[in-house]
CSV table of C-alpha atoms and ligand atoms in Angstrom, one decimal:
chain,number,residue,atom,x,y,z
R,1423,UNK,CA,0.0,0.0,0.0
R,1424,UNK,CA,3.0,2.2,0.0
R,1425,UNK,CA,2.1,3.9,-3.3
R,1426,UNK,CA,-1.1,4.9,-1.7
R,1427,UNK,CA,0.3,6.8,1.3
R,1428,UNK,CA,-1.0,10.3,1.7
R,1429,UNK,CA,-3.3,10.0,-1.3
R,1430,UNK,CA,-7.1,10.5,-1.1
R,1431,UNK,CA,-9.6,8.7,-3.3
R,1432,UNK,CA,-13.2,9.4,-4.3
R,1433,UNK,CA,-15.5,6.8,-5.8
R,1434,UNK,CA,-18.1,8.2,-8.2
R,1435,UNK,CA,-21.3,6.5,-9.3
R,1436,UNK,CA,-23.2,7.5,-12.4
R,1437,UNK,CA,-26.8,6.4,-13.2
R,1438,UNK,CA,-28.7,9.2,-14.8
R,1439,UNK,CA,-29.7,7.4,-18.0
R,1440,UNK,CA,-28.4,4.5,-20.1
R,1441,UNK,CA,-25.1,4.0,-18.2
R,1442,UNK,CA,-24.4,2.6,-14.8
R,1443,UNK,CA,-20.8,3.4,-14.0
R,1444,UNK,CA,-18.4,3.4,-11.2
R,1445,UNK,CA,-15.0,5.2,-11.2
R,1446,UNK,CA,-12.3,6.0,-8.7
R,1447,UNK,CA,-10.0,9.1,-9.0
R,1448,UNK,CA,-7.2,10.3,-6.7
R,1449,UNK,CA,-6.6,13.8,-5.4
R,1450,UNK,CA,-4.5,14.7,-8.4
R,1451,UNK,CA,-7.5,13.8,-10.5
R,1452,UNK,CA,-5.8,10.7,-11.9
R,1453,UNK,CA,-8.3,8.1,-13.1
R,1454,UNK,CA,-7.6,4.9,-11.0
R,1455,UNK,CA,-10.5,2.9,-12.4
R,1456,UNK,CA,-13.4,3.5,-14.8
R,1457,UNK,CA,-16.0,0.7,-15.3
R,1458,UNK,CA,-19.3,1.2,-17.2
R,1459,UNK,CA,-22.2,-1.0,-18.2
R,1460,UNK,CA,-24.6,0.5,-20.8
R,1461,UNK,CA,-28.2,-0.8,-21.1
R,1462,UNK,CA,-29.1,-2.3,-24.5
R,1463,UNK,CA,-32.2,-0.6,-25.9
R,1464,UNK,CA,-33.2,-3.8,-27.7
R,1465,UNK,CA,-36.3,-3.7,-29.9
R,1466,UNK,CA,-38.0,-0.7,-28.3
R,1467,UNK,CA,-35.5,1.8,-29.7
R,1468,UNK,CA,-35.9,4.3,-26.8
R,1469,UNK,CA,-34.8,4.3,-23.2
R,1470,UNK,CA,-37.4,2.7,-20.9
R,1471,UNK,CA,-36.9,4.2,-17.3
R,1472,UNK,CA,-38.1,1.0,-15.6
R,1473,UNK,CA,-36.0,-1.4,-17.7
R,1474,UNK,CA,-33.0,0.9,-17.3
R,1475,UNK,CA,-33.4,0.9,-13.5
R,1476,UNK,CA,-33.7,-2.9,-13.5
R,1477,UNK,CA,-30.5,-3.1,-15.6
R,1478,UNK,CA,-28.7,-0.7,-13.2
R,1479,UNK,CA,-29.8,-2.7,-10.1
R,1480,UNK,CA,-28.7,-6.0,-11.8
R,1481,UNK,CA,-25.2,-4.8,-12.8
R,1482,UNK,CA,-24.4,-2.5,-9.8
R,1483,UNK,CA,-22.7,-5.1,-7.6
R,1484,UNK,CA,-20.4,-6.3,-10.5
R,1485,UNK,CA,-19.6,-2.8,-11.7
R,1486,UNK,CA,-18.7,-1.7,-8.2
R,1487,UNK,CA,-16.6,-4.8,-7.5
R,1488,UNK,CA,-14.8,-4.5,-10.9
R,1489,UNK,CA,-14.0,-0.8,-10.2
R,1490,UNK,CA,-12.4,-1.7,-6.9
R,1491,UNK,CA,-10.5,-4.7,-8.3
R,1492,UNK,CA,-9.2,-2.5,-11.2
R,1493,UNK,CA,-7.9,-0.1,-8.6
R,1494,UNK,CA,-6.6,-2.9,-6.4
R,1495,UNK,CA,-8.5,-1.3,-3.5
R,1496,UNK,CA,-10.9,-2.3,-0.9
R,1497,UNK,CA,-14.1,-0.2,-0.3
R,1498,UNK,CA,-12.6,0.9,3.1
R,1499,UNK,CA,-9.6,2.5,1.2
R,1500,UNK,CA,-12.1,5.1,-0.3
R,1501,UNK,CA,-12.2,8.5,1.3
R,1502,UNK,CA,-15.5,9.7,0.0
R,1503,UNK,CA,-18.4,8.7,-2.3
R,1504,UNK,CA,-20.1,10.8,-5.0
R,1505,UNK,CA,-23.2,10.0,-7.0
R,1506,UNK,CA,-25.1,11.8,-9.8
R,1507,UNK,CA,-28.1,13.3,-8.2
R,1508,UNK,CA,-29.8,14.4,-11.5
R,1509,UNK,CA,-31.0,15.6,-13.8
R,1510,UNK,CA,-32.1,12.2,-15.3
R,1511,UNK,CA,-34.5,9.4,-15.1
R,1512,UNK,CA,-36.0,9.0,-11.6
R,1513,UNK,CA,-35.9,5.2,-11.4
R,1514,UNK,CA,-32.4,5.1,-12.8
R,1515,UNK,CA,-31.1,7.8,-10.5
R,1516,UNK,CA,-32.5,6.1,-7.5
R,1517,UNK,CA,-30.3,3.0,-8.0
R,1518,UNK,CA,-27.0,5.0,-8.1
R,1519,UNK,CA,-28.1,7.1,-5.1
R,1520,UNK,CA,-29.1,4.0,-3.1
R,1521,UNK,CA,-25.8,2.3,-3.7
R,1522,UNK,CA,-23.9,5.5,-2.7
R,1523,UNK,CA,-26.0,5.9,0.4
R,1524,UNK,CA,-25.4,2.3,1.4
R,1525,UNK,CA,-21.7,2.6,1.1
R,1526,UNK,CA,-21.6,6.0,2.9
R,1527,UNK,CA,-23.7,4.6,5.7
R,1528,UNK,CA,-22.0,1.3,6.2
R,1529,UNK,CA,-18.4,2.4,5.9
R,1530,UNK,CA,-18.9,5.9,7.4
R,1531,UNK,CA,-17.7,7.8,4.3
R,1532,UNK,CA,-18.5,11.4,3.4
R,1533,UNK,CA,-21.2,11.6,0.7
R,1534,UNK,CA,-21.4,14.2,-2.2
R,1535,UNK,CA,-24.4,14.4,-4.5
R,1536,UNK,CA,-23.2,15.7,-7.9
R,1537,UNK,CA,-25.1,17.5,-10.7
R,1538,UNK,CA,-24.5,15.4,-13.8
R,1539,UNK,CA,-24.0,18.4,-16.1
R,1540,UNK,CA,-21.4,19.8,-13.8
R,1541,UNK,CA,-19.7,16.4,-14.1
R,1542,UNK,CA,-19.5,16.9,-17.8
R,1543,UNK,CA,-18.3,20.5,-17.4
R,1544,UNK,CA,-15.6,20.0,-14.7
R,1545,UNK,CA,-14.2,16.8,-16.3
R,1546,UNK,CA,-13.9,18.5,-19.6
R,1547,UNK,CA,-12.3,21.7,-18.3
R,1548,UNK,CA,-10.0,19.7,-16.0
R,1549,UNK,CA,-8.7,17.3,-18.6
R,1550,UNK,CA,-8.4,20.0,-21.2
R,1551,UNK,CA,-6.6,22.4,-18.8
R,1552,UNK,CA,-9.2,25.1,-19.5
R,1553,UNK,CA,-9.3,27.5,-16.6
R,1554,UNK,CA,-12.3,29.7,-17.5
R,1555,UNK,CA,-14.1,28.3,-20.6
R,1556,UNK,CA,-17.4,28.8,-22.2
R,1557,UNK,CA,-18.9,25.3,-22.0
R,1558,UNK,CA,-21.2,23.8,-24.6
R,1559,UNK,CA,-23.0,20.6,-23.4
R,1560,UNK,CA,-24.7,18.6,-26.1
R,1561,UNK,CA,-26.2,15.3,-25.2
R,1562,UNK,CA,-29.5,13.5,-24.8
R,1563,UNK,CA,-30.1,15.4,-21.5
R,1564,UNK,CA,-28.6,18.8,-22.2
R,1565,UNK,CA,-28.1,21.3,-25.0
R,1566,UNK,CA,-26.8,24.3,-23.1
R,1567,UNK,CA,-24.2,27.0,-23.3
R,1568,UNK,CA,-22.7,27.8,-19.9
R,1569,UNK,CA,-20.2,30.1,-18.3
R,1570,UNK,CA,-19.0,30.5,-14.7
R,1571,UNK,CA,-20.0,33.7,-13.1
R,1572,UNK,CA,-20.6,34.8,-9.4
R,1573,UNK,CA,-20.0,31.4,-7.9
R,1574,UNK,CA,-22.1,29.3,-10.2
R,1575,UNK,CA,-22.2,27.9,-13.7
R,1576,UNK,CA,-24.8,30.0,-15.5
R,1577,UNK,CA,-26.8,29.2,-18.7
R,1578,UNK,CA,-26.2,31.7,-21.5
R,1579,UNK,CA,-28.2,29.8,-24.0
R,1580,UNK,CA,-30.1,26.5,-24.2
R,1581,UNK,CA,-32.6,24.5,-26.2
R,1582,UNK,CA,-36.2,25.7,-25.8
R,1583,UNK,CA,-37.6,22.3,-26.7
R,1584,UNK,CA,-35.8,19.0,-27.4
R,1585,UNK,CA,-32.0,18.5,-27.0
R,1586,UNK,CA,-29.6,18.0,-29.9
R,1587,UNK,CA,-29.1,14.4,-28.8
R,1588,UNK,CA,-32.9,13.8,-28.8
R,1589,UNK,CA,-33.1,15.4,-32.3
R,1590,UNK,CA,-30.6,12.9,-33.7
R,1591,UNK,CA,-32.0,9.9,-31.8
R,1592,UNK,CA,-35.6,10.7,-32.7
R,1593,UNK,CA,-34.8,11.1,-36.4
R,1594,UNK,CA,-32.7,8.0,-36.3
R,1595,UNK,CA,-35.6,6.0,-34.8
R,1596,UNK,CA,-37.9,7.1,-37.7
R,1597,UNK,CA,-35.5,5.5,-40.1
R,1598,UNK,CA,-35.1,2.3,-38.1
R,1599,UNK,CA,-31.9,3.0,-36.3
R,1600,UNK,CA,-31.9,2.1,-32.6
R,1601,UNK,CA,-30.6,4.3,-29.7
R,1602,UNK,CA,-28.2,5.9,-29.7
R,1603,UNK,CA,-28.8,7.1,-33.2
R,1604,UNK,CA,-26.3,10.0,-33.3
R,1605,UNK,CA,-23.2,8.1,-34.4
R,1606,UNK,CA,-25.0,6.4,-37.2
R,1607,UNK,CA,-26.6,9.7,-38.4
R,1608,UNK,CA,-23.1,11.2,-38.5
R,1609,UNK,CA,-22.0,8.3,-40.7
R,1610,UNK,CA,-25.0,8.6,-43.1
R,1611,UNK,CA,-24.7,12.4,-43.2
R,1612,UNK,CA,-21.2,12.0,-44.6
R,1613,UNK,CA,-22.7,10.6,-47.8
R,1614,UNK,CA,-25.2,13.4,-48.2
R,1615,UNK,CA,-24.5,15.6,-51.3
R,1616,UNK,CA,-27.4,18.0,-51.5
R,1617,UNK,CA,-28.3,20.6,-48.9
R,1618,UNK,CA,-32.0,20.8,-48.4
R,1619,UNK,CA,-33.2,24.1,-46.7
R,1620,UNK,CA,-34.8,23.3,-43.4
R,1621,UNK,CA,-36.5,25.5,-40.7
R,1622,UNK,CA,-33.8,27.3,-38.8
R,1623,UNK,CA,-34.7,27.9,-35.1
R,1624,UNK,CA,-32.8,30.4,-33.0
R,1625,UNK,CA,-34.2,32.9,-30.4
R,1626,UNK,CA,-31.5,35.0,-28.9
R,1627,UNK,CA,-28.9,32.5,-27.7
R,1628,UNK,CA,-31.5,29.7,-27.5
R,1629,UNK,CA,-32.1,26.9,-29.9
R,1630,UNK,CA,-35.4,25.5,-31.2
R,1631,UNK,CA,-35.3,22.0,-32.7
R,1632,UNK,CA,-38.7,20.4,-32.8
R,1633,UNK,CA,-39.8,22.1,-36.1
R,1634,UNK,CA,-36.6,20.9,-37.7
R,1635,UNK,CA,-37.3,17.3,-36.5
R,1636,UNK,CA,-40.8,17.4,-37.9
R,1637,UNK,CA,-39.6,18.8,-41.2
R,1638,UNK,CA,-36.9,16.1,-41.5
R,1639,UNK,CA,-39.3,13.3,-40.7
R,1640,UNK,CA,-41.7,14.5,-43.3
R,1641,UNK,CA,-39.0,14.3,-46.0
R,1642,UNK,CA,-38.4,10.6,-45.3
R,1643,UNK,CA,-39.3,8.6,-48.4
R,1644,UNK,CA,-39.4,11.7,-50.6
R,1645,UNK,CA,-35.7,12.2,-50.9
R,1646,UNK,CA,-32.5,10.3,-50.0
R,1647,UNK,CA,-31.9,9.7,-46.4
R,1648,UNK,CA,-28.3,10.7,-46.8
R,1649,UNK,CA,-29.3,14.2,-48.0
R,1650,UNK,CA,-31.8,14.5,-45.1
R,1651,UNK,CA,-29.3,13.5,-42.5
R,1652,UNK,CA,-26.7,15.8,-43.9
R,1653,UNK,CA,-29.1,18.8,-44.1
R,1654,UNK,CA,-30.5,18.0,-40.6
R,1655,UNK,CA,-26.9,18.0,-39.1
R,1656,UNK,CA,-25.9,21.1,-41.0
R,1657,UNK,CA,-29.0,23.1,-39.9
R,1658,UNK,CA,-29.0,21.9,-36.3
R,1659,UNK,CA,-25.2,22.5,-35.8
R,1660,UNK,CA,-25.3,25.9,-37.5
R,1661,UNK,CA,-28.0,26.9,-35.0
R,1662,UNK,CA,-25.9,25.8,-32.1
R,1663,UNK,CA,-22.7,27.4,-33.4
R,1664,UNK,CA,-24.5,30.7,-34.0
R,1665,UNK,CA,-26.0,30.7,-30.5
R,1666,UNK,CA,-22.5,29.9,-29.1
R,1667,UNK,CA,-21.0,32.8,-31.1
R,1668,UNK,CA,-23.7,35.1,-29.7
R,1669,UNK,CA,-23.0,33.9,-26.1
R,1670,UNK,CA,-19.2,34.2,-26.7
R,1671,UNK,CA,-19.5,37.9,-27.6
R,1672,UNK,CA,-21.4,38.5,-24.3
R,1673,UNK,CA,-19.0,36.7,-22.0
R,1674,UNK,CA,-15.8,37.1,-24.0
R,1675,UNK,CA,-14.0,33.8,-23.1
R,1676,UNK,CA,-10.8,32.5,-24.7
R,1677,UNK,CA,-11.7,28.8,-24.7
R,1678,UNK,CA,-14.7,26.7,-25.6
R,1679,UNK,CA,-15.1,23.3,-24.0
R,1680,UNK,CA,-17.4,21.0,-26.1
R,1681,UNK,CA,-18.8,18.1,-24.1
R,1682,UNK,CA,-21.7,15.5,-23.9
R,1683,UNK,CA,-22.3,12.6,-26.3
R,1684,UNK,CA,-22.9,14.8,-29.4
R,1685,UNK,CA,-19.5,16.5,-28.9
R,1686,UNK,CA,-18.0,13.3,-30.5
R,1687,UNK,CA,-19.5,14.4,-33.8
R,1688,UNK,CA,-16.6,15.6,-36.0
R,1689,UNK,CA,-18.7,17.8,-38.2
R,1690,UNK,CA,-20.0,19.7,-35.2
R,1691,UNK,CA,-16.5,20.0,-33.7
R,1692,UNK,CA,-15.1,21.3,-37.0
R,1693,UNK,CA,-17.9,23.9,-37.4
R,1694,UNK,CA,-17.4,25.1,-33.8
R,1695,UNK,CA,-13.6,25.4,-34.5
R,1696,UNK,CA,-14.2,27.5,-37.7
R,1697,UNK,CA,-16.4,29.9,-35.8
R,1698,UNK,CA,-14.0,30.1,-32.8
R,1699,UNK,CA,-10.9,30.7,-35.1
R,1700,UNK,CA,-12.5,33.9,-36.3
R,1701,UNK,CA,-12.6,35.1,-32.7
R,1702,UNK,CA,-9.2,33.8,-31.8
R,1703,UNK,CA,-10.8,31.3,-29.4
R,1704,UNK,CA,-9.6,27.8,-28.8
R,1705,UNK,CA,-12.0,24.8,-28.9
R,1706,UNK,CA,-11.4,21.6,-27.0
R,1707,UNK,CA,-13.2,18.3,-26.6
R,1708,UNK,CA,-12.2,15.1,-24.8
R,1709,UNK,CA,-11.7,11.7,-26.3
R,1710,UNK,CA,-15.0,10.0,-27.1
R,1711,UNK,CA,-15.2,7.8,-24.0
R,1712,UNK,CA,-15.3,10.9,-21.8
R,1713,UNK,CA,-18.0,12.6,-23.8
R,1714,UNK,CA,-20.7,10.1,-22.9
R,1715,UNK,CA,-21.8,9.4,-19.4
R,1716,UNK,CA,-19.2,7.9,-17.1
R,1717,UNK,CA,-18.3,7.7,-13.4
R,1718,UNK,CA,-15.1,9.6,-13.7
R,1719,UNK,CA,-16.9,12.9,-14.1
R,1720,UNK,CA,-18.9,12.2,-10.9
R,1721,UNK,CA,-15.8,11.2,-9.0
R,1722,UNK,CA,-13.9,14.3,-10.2
R,1723,UNK,CA,-16.6,16.6,-8.9
R,1724,UNK,CA,-16.8,14.7,-5.6
R,1725,UNK,CA,-13.0,15.1,-5.3
R,1726,UNK,CA,-13.3,18.9,-6.0
R,1727,UNK,CA,-16.0,19.1,-3.2
R,1728,UNK,CA,-13.8,17.2,-0.8
R,1729,UNK,CA,-10.6,19.2,-1.6
R,1730,UNK,CA,-12.4,22.5,-1.2
R,1731,UNK,CA,-13.6,21.5,2.3
R,1732,UNK,CA,-17.3,21.6,1.3
R,1733,UNK,CA,-19.6,19.9,3.8
R,1734,UNK,CA,-20.7,16.5,2.8
R,1735,UNK,CA,-24.4,15.6,2.8
R,1736,UNK,CA,-25.8,13.4,5.6
R,1737,UNK,CA,-27.1,10.1,4.2
R,1738,UNK,CA,-30.7,10.9,5.1
R,1739,UNK,CA,-30.5,14.2,3.1
R,1740,UNK,CA,-28.8,12.6,0.0
R,1741,UNK,CA,-31.7,12.8,-2.4
R,1742,UNK,CA,-32.1,12.7,-6.2
R,1743,UNK,CA,-33.4,15.7,-8.2
R,1744,UNK,CA,-34.7,14.7,-11.6
R,1745,UNK,CA,-34.9,18.2,-12.9
R,1746,UNK,CA,-32.2,20.1,-11.1
R,1747,UNK,CA,-30.6,22.9,-13.1
R,1748,UNK,CA,-26.9,23.9,-13.0
R,1749,UNK,CA,-27.6,27.3,-11.6
R,1750,UNK,CA,-29.0,25.7,-8.4
R,1751,UNK,CA,-25.6,24.3,-7.5
R,1752,UNK,CA,-23.0,26.2,-5.6
R,1753,UNK,CA,-19.4,25.7,-6.9
R,1754,UNK,CA,-17.0,26.1,-3.9
R,1755,UNK,CA,-13.8,25.2,-5.8
R,1756,UNK,CA,-13.7,27.9,-8.5
C,2063,LIG,P1,-26.7,13.6,-20.3
C,2063,LIG,O1,-25.3,13.3,-20.3
C,2063,LIG,O2,-27.0,15.1,-20.5
C,2063,LIG,O3,-27.5,13.0,-19.2
C,2063,LIG,P2,-27.2,11.4,-22.1
C,2063,LIG,O4,-27.5,10.6,-21.0
C,2063,LIG,O5,-28.0,11.3,-23.4
C,2063,LIG,O6,-27.3,13.0,-21.6
C,2063,LIG,P3,-24.5,11.2,-23.4
C,2063,LIG,O7,-24.0,9.8,-23.3
C,2063,LIG,O8,-23.6,12.3,-23.0
C,2063,LIG,O9,-25.7,11.2,-22.4
C,2063,LIG,O10,-25.0,11.5,-24.8
C,2063,LIG,C1,-25.7,10.5,-25.6
C,2063,LIG,C2,-26.2,11.2,-26.8
C,2063,LIG,O11,-25.1,11.6,-27.7
C,2063,LIG,C3,-27.2,10.4,-27.7
C,2063,LIG,O12,-28.3,11.3,-28.0
C,2063,LIG,C4,-26.3,10.1,-28.9
C,2063,LIG,O13,-27.1,9.8,-30.1
C,2063,LIG,C5,-25.5,11.2,-29.0
C,2063,LIG,N1,-24.2,11.0,-29.8
C,2063,LIG,C6,-23.2,10.2,-29.5
C,2063,LIG,N2,-22.3,10.2,-30.5
C,2063,LIG,C7,-22.7,11.0,-31.4
C,2063,LIG,C8,-22.2,11.5,-32.7
C,2063,LIG,N3,-21.1,11.0,-33.2
C,2063,LIG,N4,-22.9,12.4,-33.4
C,2063,LIG,C9,-24.1,12.9,-32.9
C,2063,LIG,N5,-24.6,12.5,-31.7
C,2063,LIG,C10,-24.0,11.6,-31.0
């Protein structure tokens, strides 16, 4: 155990949606272990909250054990436990929170509830080494432009209806592609040649995507699916990049951190880079595995809480909040 002397460790549990994950990080934010188990959507194409929770409950013991084994640690070696408190699917969130509370109670460990979006934000800025970025979260749960101001991450633009991830997944479902549809749509869009004009929804720094989805669905069968996917991506991403540019001029940051599952899309990344270059701003994103849900982002935020001396939450107050917004969360470490 010599190598472990003086080090502190946080175990993070993620269960907001499709992924049940456990990770351990040390106080230098090194990843010691990172284990995930993603629910298969099967024939239904979408995410069923009840089936997802059943999946998480079934895999939780193995995922936890594997994370400890990978780290060569015993649960008693952990200094604190963090879990994603929301936003997300209630039944799925409850599994992660229950496991976290059980560990905290039985082994007398400090417990930190973590906002899932802040997990995306802090992991991205930490690993990219961005000190004060504008953050763009694009996933199934979020499509938001955020900046840190007066002690909290604040929203400077967001979708007014569906998220960018939902847009991709819902269109994909209509052409028979199961969840998650985004990666496959990216592939199909690469073969598109003709740009079809589509409804372009932006209000201030906010995006509107449902009209675009309806329009794209109505085109199915009337023109090539490659051209629809291509035009859908071009339109949806242009709206996001334009909203980001508007936000950027308001907060004047020098870095943009792109995160969430859709950040893995190369076309989106390149469009964001072209816009940022004009403003002398740097864009960064993490490798794919850290864009989608994982336990590392939760453990990292737990470690940031612990290192900043923030009071842990008593087990009986460690709840889940399905609709919690980033603004509701105090950030003691920035
Ligand atoms: P959140 O993290 O906000 O809770 P989430 O649970 O949906 O949302 P993620 O794993 O971050 O979590 O994102 C999944 C989404 O990312 C899905 O909608 C998926 O289709 C989309 N996605 C993944 N890869 C790509 C890609 N290459 N292009 C477009 N979309 C993608």
